[in-house]
mmCIF file of C-alpha atoms in Angstrom:
data_model
loop_
_atom_site.group_PDB
_atom_site.id
_atom_site.type_symbol
_atom_site.label_atom_id
_atom_site.label_comp_id
_atom_site.label_asym_id
_atom_site.label_seq_id
_atom_site.Cartn_x
_atom_site.Cartn_y
_atom_site.Cartn_z
ATOM 1 C CA MET G 1297 0.000 0.000 0.000
ATOM 2 C CA ALA G 1298 1.457 3.385 -1.002
ATOM 3 C CA ALA G 1299 2.353 5.778 1.770
ATOM 4 C CA GLU G 1300 0.014 8.708 2.113
ATOM 5 C CA ILE G 1301 1.640 11.985 1.082
ATOM 6 C CA GLN G 1302 1.063 14.675 3.650
ATOM 7 C CA PRO G 1303 0.708 18.213 2.212
ATOM 8 C CA LYS G 1304 3.365 20.645 3.399
ATOM 9 C CA ALA G 1305 2.162 23.442 5.651
ATOM 10 C CA LEU G 1306 2.169 26.758 3.814
ATOM 11 C CA THR G 1307 4.416 29.374 5.365
ATOM 12 C CA ARG G 1308 2.522 32.626 5.662
ATOM 13 C CA LYS G 1309 4.726 35.588 4.829
ATOM 14 C CA PRO G 1310 4.488 39.009 3.155
ATOM 15 C CA VAL G 1311 4.639 39.009 -0.639
ATOM 16 C CA LEU G 1312 6.955 41.573 -2.233
ATOM 17 C CA LEU G 1313 4.902 43.352 -4.888
ATOM 18 C CA GLN G 1314 7.282 46.033 -6.097
ATOM 19 C CA ARG G 1315 10.658 47.701 -5.614
ATOM 20 C CA VAL G 1316 10.607 51.434 -6.325
ATOM 21 C CA GLU G 1317 14.110 52.713 -7.016
ATOM 22 C CA GLY G 1318 15.600 55.941 -8.338
ATOM 23 C CA SER G 1319 16.197 58.218 -5.327
ATOM 24 C CA GLN G 1320 19.746 59.505 -4.985
ATOM 25 C CA ASP G 1321 19.708 59.487 -1.171
ATOM 26 C CA VAL G 1322 17.754 58.022 1.763
ATOM 27 C CA VAL G 1323 13.961 58.114 1.354
ATOM 28 C CA ASN G 1324 12.903 59.482 4.740
ATOM 29 C CA MET G 1325 9.159 58.970 4.284
ATOM 30 C CA ALA G 1326 6.675 57.679 1.726
ATOM 31 C CA VAL G 1327 2.950 56.871 1.594
ATOM 32 C CA ILE G 1328 0.740 54.693 -0.558
ATOM 33 C CA VAL G 1329 -1.740 56.768 -2.569
ATOM 34 C CA PRO G 1330 -5.238 55.491 -1.638
ATOM 35 C CA LYS G 1331 -7.297 53.990 -4.495
ATOM 36 C CA GLU G 1332 -4.371 54.507 -6.863
ATOM 37 C CA GLU G 1333 -1.395 52.450 -7.966
ATOM 38 C CA GLY G 1334 0.930 55.144 -6.657
ATOM 39 C CA VAL G 1335 3.435 56.242 -4.024
ATOM 40 C CA ILE G 1336 4.479 59.684 -2.755
ATOM 41 C CA SER G 1337 8.025 59.959 -1.379
ATOM 42 C CA VAL G 1338 10.313 62.605 0.111
ATOM 43 C CA SER G 1339 14.064 62.152 0.212
ATOM 44 C CA GLU G 1340 17.283 63.476 1.630
ATOM 45 C CA ASP G 1341 18.200 64.241 -2.010
ATOM 46 C CA ARG G 1342 15.804 67.257 -1.804
ATOM 47 C CA THR G 1343 13.164 65.723 -4.057
ATOM 48 C CA VAL G 1344 9.439 65.110 -3.768
ATOM 49 C CA ARG G 1345 8.320 62.366 -6.128
ATOM 50 C CA VAL G 1346 4.935 60.925 -7.029
ATOM 51 C CA TRP G 1347 5.410 57.455 -8.512
ATOM 52 C CA LEU G 1348 2.551 56.004 -10.597
ATOM 53 C CA LYS G 1349 2.365 52.469 -11.933
ATOM 54 C CA ARG G 1350 2.725 52.324 -15.722
ATOM 55 C CA ASP G 1351 1.368 49.777 -18.206
ATOM 56 C CA ASN G 1352 4.622 47.816 -18.037
ATOM 57 C CA GLY G 1353 4.043 47.254 -14.318
ATOM 58 C CA GLN G 1354 6.862 49.550 -13.177
ATOM 59 C CA TYR G 1355 6.548 52.688 -11.023
ATOM 60 C CA TRP G 1356 7.847 55.889 -12.660
ATOM 61 C CA PRO G 1357 7.698 59.488 -11.372
ATOM 62 C CA SER G 1358 4.749 61.503 -12.642
ATOM 63 C CA ILE G 1359 6.023 64.384 -10.458
ATOM 64 C CA TYR G 1360 9.660 65.173 -9.733
ATOM 65 C CA HIS G 1361 9.891 68.345 -7.648
ATOM 66 C CA ALA G 1362 13.134 69.744 -6.240
ATOM 67 C CA MET G 1363 12.998 71.472 -2.835
ATOM 68 C CA PRO G 1364 15.469 74.076 -1.482
ATOM 69 C CA SER G 1365 16.544 71.781 1.375
ATOM 70 C CA PRO G 1366 16.603 68.023 2.152
ATOM 71 C CA CYS G 1367 13.107 66.657 2.810
ATOM 72 C CA SER G 1368 13.000 65.136 6.291
ATOM 73 C CA CYS G 1369 9.317 64.172 6.716
ATOM 74 C CA MET G 1370 5.839 64.503 5.230
ATOM 75 C CA SER G 1371 2.110 64.233 5.890
ATOM 76 C CA PHE G 1372 -0.475 63.519 3.167
ATOM 77 C CA ASN G 1373 -4.240 63.966 3.507
ATOM 78 C CA PRO G 1374 -6.060 61.925 0.813
ATOM 79 C CA GLU G 1375 -9.370 63.809 1.158
ATOM 80 C CA THR G 1376 -7.912 67.202 0.313
ATOM 81 C CA ARG G 1377 -4.764 65.877 -1.463
ATOM 82 C CA ARG G 1378 -2.818 68.303 0.741
ATOM 83 C CA LEU G 1379 0.856 67.413 1.045
ATOM 84 C CA SER G 1380 2.841 68.911 3.961
ATOM 85 C CA ILE G 1381 6.616 68.514 3.710
ATOM 86 C CA GLY G 1382 9.078 69.145 6.540
ATOM 87 C CA LEU G 1383 12.510 70.366 5.491
ATOM 88 C CA ASP G 1384 15.982 70.286 6.955
ATOM 89 C CA ASN G 1385 16.024 74.114 7.203
ATOM 90 C CA GLY G 1386 13.011 74.165 9.603
ATOM 91 C CA THR G 1387 10.391 75.111 6.985
ATOM 92 C CA ILE G 1388 7.152 73.240 6.297
ATOM 93 C CA SER G 1389 6.027 73.571 2.662
ATOM 94 C CA GLU G 1390 2.487 72.735 1.611
ATOM 95 C CA PHE G 1391 1.192 71.681 -1.802
ATOM 96 C CA ILE G 1392 -2.088 70.506 -3.329
ATOM 97 C CA LEU G 1393 -1.840 67.548 -5.707
ATOM 98 C CA SER G 1394 -4.069 67.388 -8.785
ATOM 99 C CA GLU G 1395 -6.707 64.661 -9.090
ATOM 100 C CA ASP G 1396 -4.597 62.726 -11.597
ATOM 101 C CA TYR G 1397 -1.468 63.113 -9.414
ATOM 102 C CA ASN G 1398 0.468 64.689 -12.263
ATOM 103 C CA LYS G 1399 0.826 68.184 -10.824
ATOM 104 C CA MET G 1400 1.518 69.779 -7.431
ATOM 105 C CA THR G 1401 0.579 73.392 -6.703
ATOM 106 C CA PRO G 1402 2.335 75.347 -3.907
ATOM 107 C CA VAL G 1403 -0.001 76.618 -1.166
ATOM 108 C CA LYS G 1404 2.096 78.160 1.616
ATOM 109 C CA ASN G 1405 5.229 77.866 3.732
ATOM 110 C CA TYR G 1406 5.408 77.795 7.527
ATOM 111 C CA GLN G 1407 8.570 78.973 9.274
ATOM 112 C CA ALA G 1408 7.955 76.364 11.950
ATOM 113 C CA HIS G 1409 11.393 75.609 13.434
ATOM 114 C CA GLN G 1410 14.936 76.880 13.750
ATOM 115 C CA SER G 1411 16.394 73.577 12.542
ATOM 116 C CA ARG G 1412 15.397 70.296 10.881
ATOM 117 C CA VAL G 1413 11.706 69.336 11.055
ATOM 118 C CA THR G 1414 11.504 65.808 12.480
ATOM 119 C CA MET G 1415 7.743 65.112 12.214
ATOM 120 C CA VAL G 1416 4.742 66.862 10.649
ATOM 121 C CA LEU G 1417 1.009 66.059 10.891
ATOM 122 C CA PHE G 1418 -1.876 67.775 9.098
ATOM 123 C CA VAL G 1419 -5.133 67.497 11.099
ATOM 124 C CA LEU G 1420 -8.082 68.221 8.796
ATOM 125 C CA GLU G 1421 -10.691 68.274 11.576
ATOM 126 C CA MET G 1422 -8.856 71.040 13.451
ATOM 127 C CA GLU G 1423 -7.264 72.686 10.397
ATOM 128 C CA TRP G 1424 -3.953 72.454 12.228
ATOM 129 C CA VAL G 1425 -0.441 71.602 11.130
ATOM 130 C CA LEU G 1426 1.474 69.968 13.997
ATOM 131 C CA SER G 1427 5.237 69.584 13.890
ATOM 132 C CA THR G 1428 8.369 68.814 15.898
ATOM 133 C CA GLY G 1429 11.929 69.893 15.195
ATOM 134 C CA GLN G 1430 15.495 69.376 16.258
ATOM 135 C CA ASP G 1431 15.230 72.753 18.007
ATOM 136 C CA LYS G 1432 13.367 70.740 20.733
ATOM 137 C CA TYR G 1433 10.068 72.478 19.976
ATOM 138 C CA PHE G 1434 6.613 71.122 19.272
ATOM 139 C CA THR G 1435 4.548 73.726 17.379
ATOM 140 C CA TRP G 1436 1.137 73.965 15.765
ATOM 141 C CA HIS G 1437 -0.087 76.324 13.054
ATOM 142 C CA CYS G 1438 -3.447 77.211 11.518
ATOM 143 C CA SER G 1439 -3.533 75.635 8.054
ATOM 144 C CA GLU G 1440 -5.924 78.315 6.767
ATOM 145 C CA SER G 1441 -4.041 81.450 7.817
ATOM 146 C CA GLY G 1442 -0.556 80.001 8.234
ATOM 147 C CA GLN G 1443 -0.376 81.672 11.659
ATOM 148 C CA ARG G 1444 1.550 80.002 14.468
ATOM 149 C CA LEU G 1445 -0.888 79.139 17.262
ATOM 150 C CA GLY G 1446 1.537 77.949 19.935
ATOM 151 C CA GLY G 1447 4.527 75.863 20.910
ATOM 152 C CA TYR G 1448 5.999 73.736 23.682
ATOM 153 C CA ARG G 1449 9.686 73.119 24.385
ATOM 154 C CA THR G 1450 10.548 69.506 25.175
ATOM 155 C CA SER G 1451 13.434 68.430 27.398
ATOM 156 C CA SER G 1452 15.103 66.512 24.565
ATOM 157 C CA GLY G 1453 14.951 66.365 20.768
ATOM 158 C CA PRO G 1454 11.463 65.170 19.659
ATOM 159 C CA SER G 1455 11.432 62.067 17.493
ATOM 160 C CA GLY G 1456 7.792 60.901 17.461
ATOM 161 C CA LEU G 1457 4.416 62.636 17.099
ATOM 162 C CA GLN G 1458 0.803 61.436 17.321
ATOM 163 C CA PHE G 1459 -2.527 63.254 17.844
ATOM 164 C CA ASP G 1460 -5.951 62.193 19.115
ATOM 165 C CA VAL G 1461 -8.693 64.218 17.428
ATOM 166 C CA ASP G 1462 -11.451 63.462 19.979
ATOM 167 C CA THR G 1463 -9.571 64.645 23.070
ATOM 168 C CA ARG G 1464 -7.040 66.976 21.385
ATOM 169 C CA HIS G 1465 -4.211 65.188 23.144
ATOM 170 C CA VAL G 1466 -0.836 65.229 21.434
ATOM 171 C CA PHE G 1467 1.897 62.657 22.141
ATOM 172 C CA VAL G 1468 5.517 63.720 21.663
ATOM 173 C CA GLY G 1469 8.293 61.127 21.998
ATOM 174 C CA ASP G 1470 11.893 62.285 22.427
ATOM 175 C CA HIS G 1471 15.488 61.055 22.460
ATOM 176 C CA SER G 1472 15.536 60.731 26.262
ATOM 177 C CA GLY G 1473 13.000 57.877 26.047
ATOM 178 C CA GLN G 1474 10.152 59.986 27.403
ATOM 179 C CA VAL G 1475 6.689 60.604 25.938
ATOM 180 C CA THR G 1476 5.110 63.977 26.750
ATOM 181 C CA ILE G 1477 1.298 64.199 26.636
ATOM 182 C CA LEU G 1478 -0.134 67.675 25.973
ATOM 183 C CA LYS G 1479 -3.697 68.973 25.787
ATOM 184 C CA LEU G 1480 -4.084 71.401 22.882
ATOM 185 C CA GLU G 1481 -6.505 74.319 22.752
ATOM 186 C CA GLN G 1482 -6.801 76.824 19.924
ATOM 187 C CA GLU G 1483 -3.930 79.032 21.061
ATOM 188 C CA HIS G 1484 -2.367 77.355 24.088
ATOM 189 C CA CYS G 1485 -1.490 73.921 25.457
ATOM 190 C CA SER G 1486 -1.177 72.375 28.897
ATOM 191 C CA LEU G 1487 1.038 69.538 30.105
ATOM 192 C CA VAL G 1488 -1.027 66.484 31.049
ATOM 193 C CA THR G 1489 1.767 64.090 32.062
ATOM 194 C CA THR G 1490 4.993 62.458 30.961
ATOM 195 C CA ILE G 1491 5.534 58.713 30.717
ATOM 196 C CA LYS G 1492 8.821 56.838 30.477
ATOM 197 C CA GLY G 1493 9.606 53.164 30.168
ATOM 198 C CA HIS G 1494 12.365 52.934 27.578
ATOM 199 C CA THR G 1495 16.072 52.833 28.336
ATOM 200 C CA GLY G 1496 16.800 54.326 24.893
ATOM 201 C CA GLY G 1497 15.330 57.160 22.856
ATOM 202 C CA VAL G 1498 11.813 56.961 21.435
ATOM 203 C CA THR G 1499 12.081 56.442 17.671
ATOM 204 C CA ALA G 1500 8.432 55.965 16.642
ATOM 205 C CA LEU G 1501 4.901 56.408 17.990
ATOM 206 C CA CYS G 1502 1.605 54.879 16.862
ATOM 207 C CA TRP G 1503 -1.881 55.629 18.237
ATOM 208 C CA ASP G 1504 -4.979 53.409 18.338
ATOM 209 C CA PRO G 1505 -7.879 55.869 18.863
ATOM 210 C CA VAL G 1506 -10.503 53.120 19.240
ATOM 211 C CA HIS G 1507 -8.921 51.238 22.143
ATOM 212 C CA ARG G 1508 -6.987 54.352 23.266
ATOM 213 C CA VAL G 1509 -3.622 52.625 23.258
ATOM 214 C CA LEU G 1510 -0.288 54.259 22.449
ATOM 215 C CA PHE G 1511 2.622 52.245 21.048
ATOM 216 C CA SER G 1512 6.192 53.517 21.316
ATOM 217 C CA GLY G 1513 9.250 52.057 19.590
ATOM 218 C CA SER G 1514 12.753 52.712 20.829
ATOM 219 C CA SER G 1515 16.454 52.417 20.132
ATOM 220 C CA ASP G 1516 16.538 49.956 23.068
ATOM 221 C CA HIS G 1517 15.064 47.370 20.594
ATOM 222 C CA SER G 1518 11.674 47.274 22.359
ATOM 223 C CA VAL G 1519 8.081 48.371 21.822
ATOM 224 C CA ILE G 1520 5.875 49.440 24.738
ATOM 225 C CA MET G 1521 2.078 49.425 24.646
ATOM 226 C CA TRP G 1522 0.659 52.155 26.920
ATOM 227 C CA ASP G 1523 -2.989 51.724 27.946
ATOM 228 C CA ILE G 1524 -3.961 55.402 27.988
ATOM 229 C CA GLY G 1525 -7.729 54.816 28.019
ATOM 230 C CA GLY G 1526 -7.641 52.305 30.869
ATOM 231 C CA ARG G 1527 -6.253 54.966 33.243
ATOM 232 C CA LYS G 1528 -4.447 52.271 35.243
ATOM 233 C CA GLY G 1529 -0.914 52.994 34.063
ATOM 234 C CA THR G 1530 -0.618 49.604 32.367
ATOM 235 C CA ALA G 1531 2.475 49.275 30.166
ATOM 236 C CA ILE G 1532 3.171 46.094 28.204
ATOM 237 C CA GLU G 1533 6.645 45.424 26.766
ATOM 238 C CA LEU G 1534 7.131 43.724 23.393
ATOM 239 C CA GLN G 1535 10.587 42.267 22.721
ATOM 240 C CA GLY G 1536 11.025 41.015 19.166
ATOM 241 C CA HIS G 1537 13.836 42.984 17.502
ATOM 242 C CA ASN G 1538 17.621 42.631 17.494
ATOM 243 C CA ASP G 1539 18.206 46.287 16.621
ATOM 244 C CA LYS G 1540 16.484 49.613 17.197
ATOM 245 C CA VAL G 1541 12.789 49.819 16.323
ATOM 246 C CA GLN G 1542 12.421 52.616 13.765
ATOM 247 C CA ALA G 1543 8.826 52.448 12.505
ATOM 248 C CA LEU G 1544 5.385 51.381 13.716
ATOM 249 C CA SER G 1545 2.013 50.961 12.057
ATOM 250 C CA TYR G 1546 -1.298 49.562 13.278
ATOM 251 C CA ALA G 1547 -4.058 47.530 11.604
ATOM 252 C CA PRO G 1548 -7.135 48.463 13.685
ATOM 253 C CA HIS G 1549 -9.549 46.038 12.003
ATOM 254 C CA THR G 1550 -7.467 43.019 13.047
ATOM 255 C CA ARG G 1551 -5.760 44.563 16.106
ATOM 256 C CA GLN G 1552 -2.298 43.782 14.786
ATOM 257 C CA LEU G 1553 0.763 45.949 15.306
ATOM 258 C CA ILE G 1554 3.512 46.085 12.685
ATOM 259 C CA SER G 1555 6.967 47.026 13.940
ATOM 260 C CA CYS G 1556 10.054 47.422 11.760
ATOM 261 C CA GLY G 1557 13.640 48.232 12.557
ATOM 262 C CA GLY G 1558 17.303 48.442 11.811
ATOM 263 C CA ASP G 1559 17.560 44.644 11.779
ATOM 264 C CA GLY G 1560 15.378 44.580 8.646
ATOM 265 C CA GLY G 1561 12.690 42.703 10.550
ATOM 266 C CA ILE G 1562 8.971 43.140 9.963
ATOM 267 C CA VAL G 1563 7.261 41.859 13.115
ATOM 268 C CA VAL G 1564 3.475 41.446 13.160
ATOM 269 C CA TRP G 1565 2.113 41.368 16.715
ATOM 270 C CA ASN G 1566 -1.306 40.028 17.653
ATOM 271 C CA MET G 1567 -2.657 42.607 20.114
ATOM 272 C CA ASP G 1568 -6.030 40.880 20.447
ATOM 273 C CA VAL G 1569 -4.764 38.704 23.312
ATOM 274 C CA GLN G 1570 -4.721 39.203 27.073
ATOM 275 C CA ARG G 1571 -1.132 40.309 27.619
ATOM 276 C CA GLN G 1572 0.663 40.520 30.970
ATOM 277 C CA GLU G 1573 2.864 43.246 32.402
ATOM 278 C CA THR G 1574 6.462 42.323 33.095
ATOM 279 C CA PRO G 1575 7.213 42.273 36.853
ATOM 280 C CA GLU G 1576 9.376 44.848 38.616
ATOM 281 C CA TRP G 1577 12.859 43.522 39.277
ATOM 282 C CA LEU G 1578 13.275 42.878 43.002
ATOM 283 C CA ASP G 1579 16.310 43.994 45.001
ATOM 284 C CA SER G 1580 18.128 41.549 47.225
ATOM 285 C CA ASP G 1581 21.617 41.016 48.679
ATOM 286 C CA SER G 1582 21.365 37.270 48.133
ATOM 287 C CA CYS G 1583 19.684 34.825 45.765
ATOM 288 C CA GLN G 1584 15.975 34.626 46.550
ATOM 289 C CA LYS G 1585 15.982 30.929 45.694
ATOM 290 C CA CYS G 1586 19.076 29.420 47.366
ATOM 291 C CA ASP G 1587 20.131 32.323 49.641
ATOM 292 C CA GLN G 1588 23.680 32.407 48.225
ATOM 293 C CA PRO G 1589 25.157 35.927 48.724
ATOM 294 C CA PHE G 1590 25.769 38.192 45.743
ATOM 295 C CA PHE G 1591 29.327 39.461 45.257
ATOM 296 C CA TRP G 1592 28.743 42.848 46.941
ATOM 297 C CA ASN G 1593 27.333 41.269 50.117
ATOM 298 C CA PHE G 1594 30.665 41.114 52.024
ATOM 299 C CA LYS G 1595 29.131 40.407 55.449
ATOM 300 C CA GLN G 1596 27.176 37.336 54.382
ATOM 301 C CA MET G 1597 30.152 36.069 52.342
ATOM 302 C CA TRP G 1598 32.347 36.339 55.462
ATOM 303 C CA ASP G 1599 29.772 34.785 57.775
ATOM 304 C CA SER G 1600 28.947 31.871 55.455
ATOM 305 C CA LYS G 1601 32.491 31.504 54.068
ATOM 306 C CA LYS G 1602 31.055 31.492 50.545
ATOM 307 C CA ILE G 1603 32.171 33.323 47.405
ATOM 308 C CA GLY G 1604 29.695 35.917 46.186
ATOM 309 C CA LEU G 1605 27.768 35.282 42.971
ATOM 310 C CA ARG G 1606 26.585 37.491 40.128
ATOM 311 C CA GLN G 1607 22.983 38.704 40.303
ATOM 312 C CA HIS G 1608 20.409 37.916 37.604
ATOM 313 C CA HIS G 1609 16.638 38.391 37.410
ATOM 314 C CA CYS G 1610 13.869 36.028 36.361
ATOM 315 C CA ARG G 1611 11.841 37.691 33.583
ATOM 316 C CA LYS G 1612 8.643 35.974 34.740
ATOM 317 C CA CYS G 1613 8.584 36.557 38.508
ATOM 318 C CA GLY G 1614 11.176 39.346 38.806
ATOM 319 C CA LYS G 1615 13.097 37.691 41.648
ATOM 320 C CA ALA G 1616 16.833 38.264 42.084
ATOM 321 C CA VAL G 1617 18.519 34.938 41.457
ATOM 322 C CA CYS G 1618 21.969 33.463 40.865
ATOM 323 C CA GLY G 1619 23.048 31.804 37.634
ATOM 324 C CA LYS G 1620 22.632 28.289 39.037
ATOM 325 C CA CYS G 1621 18.999 28.940 40.010
ATOM 326 C CA SER G 1622 18.217 30.499 36.609
ATOM 327 C CA SER G 1623 19.970 28.147 34.218
ATOM 328 C CA LYS G 1624 16.943 27.753 31.944
ATOM 329 C CA ARG G 1625 15.615 29.927 29.104
ATOM 330 C CA SER G 1626 12.082 30.256 27.797
ATOM 331 C CA SER G 1627 9.967 32.453 25.565
ATOM 332 C CA ILE G 1628 7.031 34.142 27.347
ATOM 333 C CA PRO G 1629 4.970 35.606 24.464
ATOM 334 C CA LEU G 1630 2.110 36.931 26.602
ATOM 335 C CA MET G 1631 4.700 39.051 28.438
ATOM 336 C CA GLY G 1632 6.103 40.191 25.102
ATOM 337 C CA PHE G 1633 9.185 37.944 25.160
ATOM 338 C CA GLU G 1634 9.034 36.219 21.779
ATOM 339 C CA PHE G 1635 12.721 35.270 22.115
ATOM 340 C CA GLU G 1636 13.960 33.007 24.898
ATOM 341 C CA VAL G 1637 14.911 34.891 28.079
ATOM 342 C CA ARG G 1638 16.319 33.986 31.491
ATOM 343 C CA VAL G 1639 13.818 32.517 33.960
ATOM 344 C CA CYS G 1640 14.326 30.857 37.311
ATOM 345 C CA ASP G 1641 14.053 27.069 37.387
ATOM 346 C CA SER G 1642 10.691 26.985 39.194
ATOM 347 C CA CYS G 1643 9.112 29.448 36.727
ATOM 348 C CA HIS G 1644 10.496 27.413 33.823
ATOM 349 C CA GLU G 1645 8.643 24.346 35.117
ATOM 350 C CA SER G 1646 5.406 26.308 35.508
ATOM 351 C CA ILE G 1647 5.316 27.677 31.924
ATOM 352 C CA THR G 1648 3.062 25.488 29.770
ATOM 353 C CA ASP G 1649 3.381 24.786 26.048
ATOM 354 C CA GLU G 1650 0.253 26.878 25.486
ATOM 355 C CA GLU G 1651 1.922 29.826 27.212
ATOM 356 C CA ARG G 1652 4.912 29.454 24.890
ATOM 357 C CA ALA G 1653 2.730 29.718 21.774
ATOM 358 C CA PRO G 1654 3.969 32.685 19.674
ATOM 359 C CA THR G 1655 1.844 35.833 19.462
ATOM 360 C CA ALA G 1656 3.946 37.408 16.693
ATOM 361 C CA THR G 1657 5.309 36.470 13.282
ATOM 362 C CA PHE G 1658 8.748 37.484 12.001
ATOM 363 C CA HIS G 1659 9.701 38.395 8.451
ATOM 364 C CA ASP G 1660 12.846 39.710 6.760
ATOM 365 C CA SER G 1661 12.524 42.807 4.549
ATOM 366 C CA LYS G 1662 16.187 42.627 3.521
ATOM 367 C CA HIS G 1663 16.723 46.336 4.116
ATOM 368 C CA ASN G 1664 17.238 48.660 7.098
ATOM 369 C CA ILE G 1665 13.730 50.127 7.493
ATOM 370 C CA VAL G 1666 13.394 53.793 8.515
ATOM 371 C CA HIS G 1667 9.666 54.311 7.813
ATOM 372 C CA VAL G 1668 6.499 52.316 7.091
ATOM 373 C CA HIS G 1669 2.991 53.082 5.864
ATOM 374 C CA PHE G 1670 0.131 50.565 5.975
ATOM 375 C CA ASP G 1671 -2.877 50.733 3.633
ATOM 376 C CA ALA G 1672 -5.513 48.787 5.548
ATOM 377 C CA THR G 1673 -8.039 48.725 2.660
ATOM 378 C CA ARG G 1674 -5.711 46.700 0.433
ATOM 379 C CA GLY G 1675 -3.488 45.181 3.091
ATOM 380 C CA TRP G 1676 -0.387 46.737 1.558
ATOM 381 C CA LEU G 1677 2.676 47.780 3.519
ATOM 382 C CA LEU G 1678 5.234 50.287 2.270
ATOM 383 C CA THR G 1679 8.754 50.223 3.702
ATOM 384 C CA CYS G 1680 11.533 52.787 3.143
ATOM 385 C CA GLY G 1681 15.126 51.778 3.758
ATOM 386 C CA THR G 1682 18.519 53.357 4.150
ATOM 387 C CA ASP G 1683 19.350 51.614 0.844
ATOM 388 C CA LYS G 1684 17.274 54.348 -0.950
ATOM 389 C CA VAL G 1685 14.717 51.705 -1.961
ATOM 390 C CA ILE G 1686 10.936 51.703 -1.399
ATOM 391 C CA LYS G 1687 9.306 48.277 -1.168
ATOM 392 C CA LEU G 1688 5.606 47.463 -1.468
ATOM 393 C CA TRP G 1689 4.385 44.327 0.292
ATOM 394 C CA ASP G 1690 1.109 42.416 0.237
ATOM 395 C CA MET G 1691 0.552 41.750 3.952
ATOM 396 C CA THR G 1692 -2.789 39.918 3.640
ATOM 397 C CA PRO G 1693 -1.180 36.500 4.297
ATOM 398 C CA VAL G 1694 -0.061 37.685 7.773
ATOM 399 C CA VAL G 1695 -2.362 40.632 8.600
ATOM 400 C CA SER G 1696 -5.801 39.065 8.496
#
């Protein structure tokens, strides 16, 4: 009797649809044009380009516009086709794109900052242009009059910006690892609070207005999910990168977070699970499992005639333990540890196979990603890399 052939399990992964090449320097930001086969990009080479798909299947620029300074960031509003471009000289330049995306008409310039603009957001509902710059200022302008409405000086260089329309709260991440939350009025703002959980600078922010959750990516390789709406101060760590996290995007319809970084990884996190906070690391002068003294505990070493040991911490219970009592490793996905981490021996025995089930998928983009944009209607992801290349991915096999 012939052996039954078992079908191989299909590996779900993003499908590379297109490589868009031609920029002479790093593409700092780009967006997918909704309902069009097109991409808008801004680059360090001082150009703004609108790439449209031609009959031969390739993307070619329908607009090639040179700016007076390197283009550091952008914001595009599909409803009004208003394109706001932040420049290295501190200016924000606005344009209106034609319906066929073959022409861009200048609207106005904002003298927003004294140095490079790091982030810009156009908020149609408020008719505001929000921005941050290397001059450590967050500012907002009226998009109708061009008038500056107000500003706030941050303690460190801002590197992330998000806005909640319903509450008029703005989130500003900076290089110190802190996120400042401000309440904006028409011509003034007030400090609500500051939150900090990263050991490195904040590199990207992403806001979920439905569940009122803020995601922050950092140079410390981690992502933190801040439950703003729950008002309980809950912060969940996600550890899935081997290099700094540089871009975040969120798929609200499936509650999946997409994080990308310097390691070229595209990590898709399932946020529709009951995640657990990581415990605080406990302080102790001796191992909380075997009572062996740590190397700085001279008195106990002398009394017990034992050599002091190095201190470690169990990632599951937070106890201070020695190397012998924490010889095992385990992934703890519900705590955000998708890679194996140090746990004490008793916690290792208590972790079930179900608890080790992954809550994220990992994919290689093969370039150092600096920015992403997700088109939820088509399930397409755009990635920009330091290699000057824009890649378009079909994410429906993994974001669904």
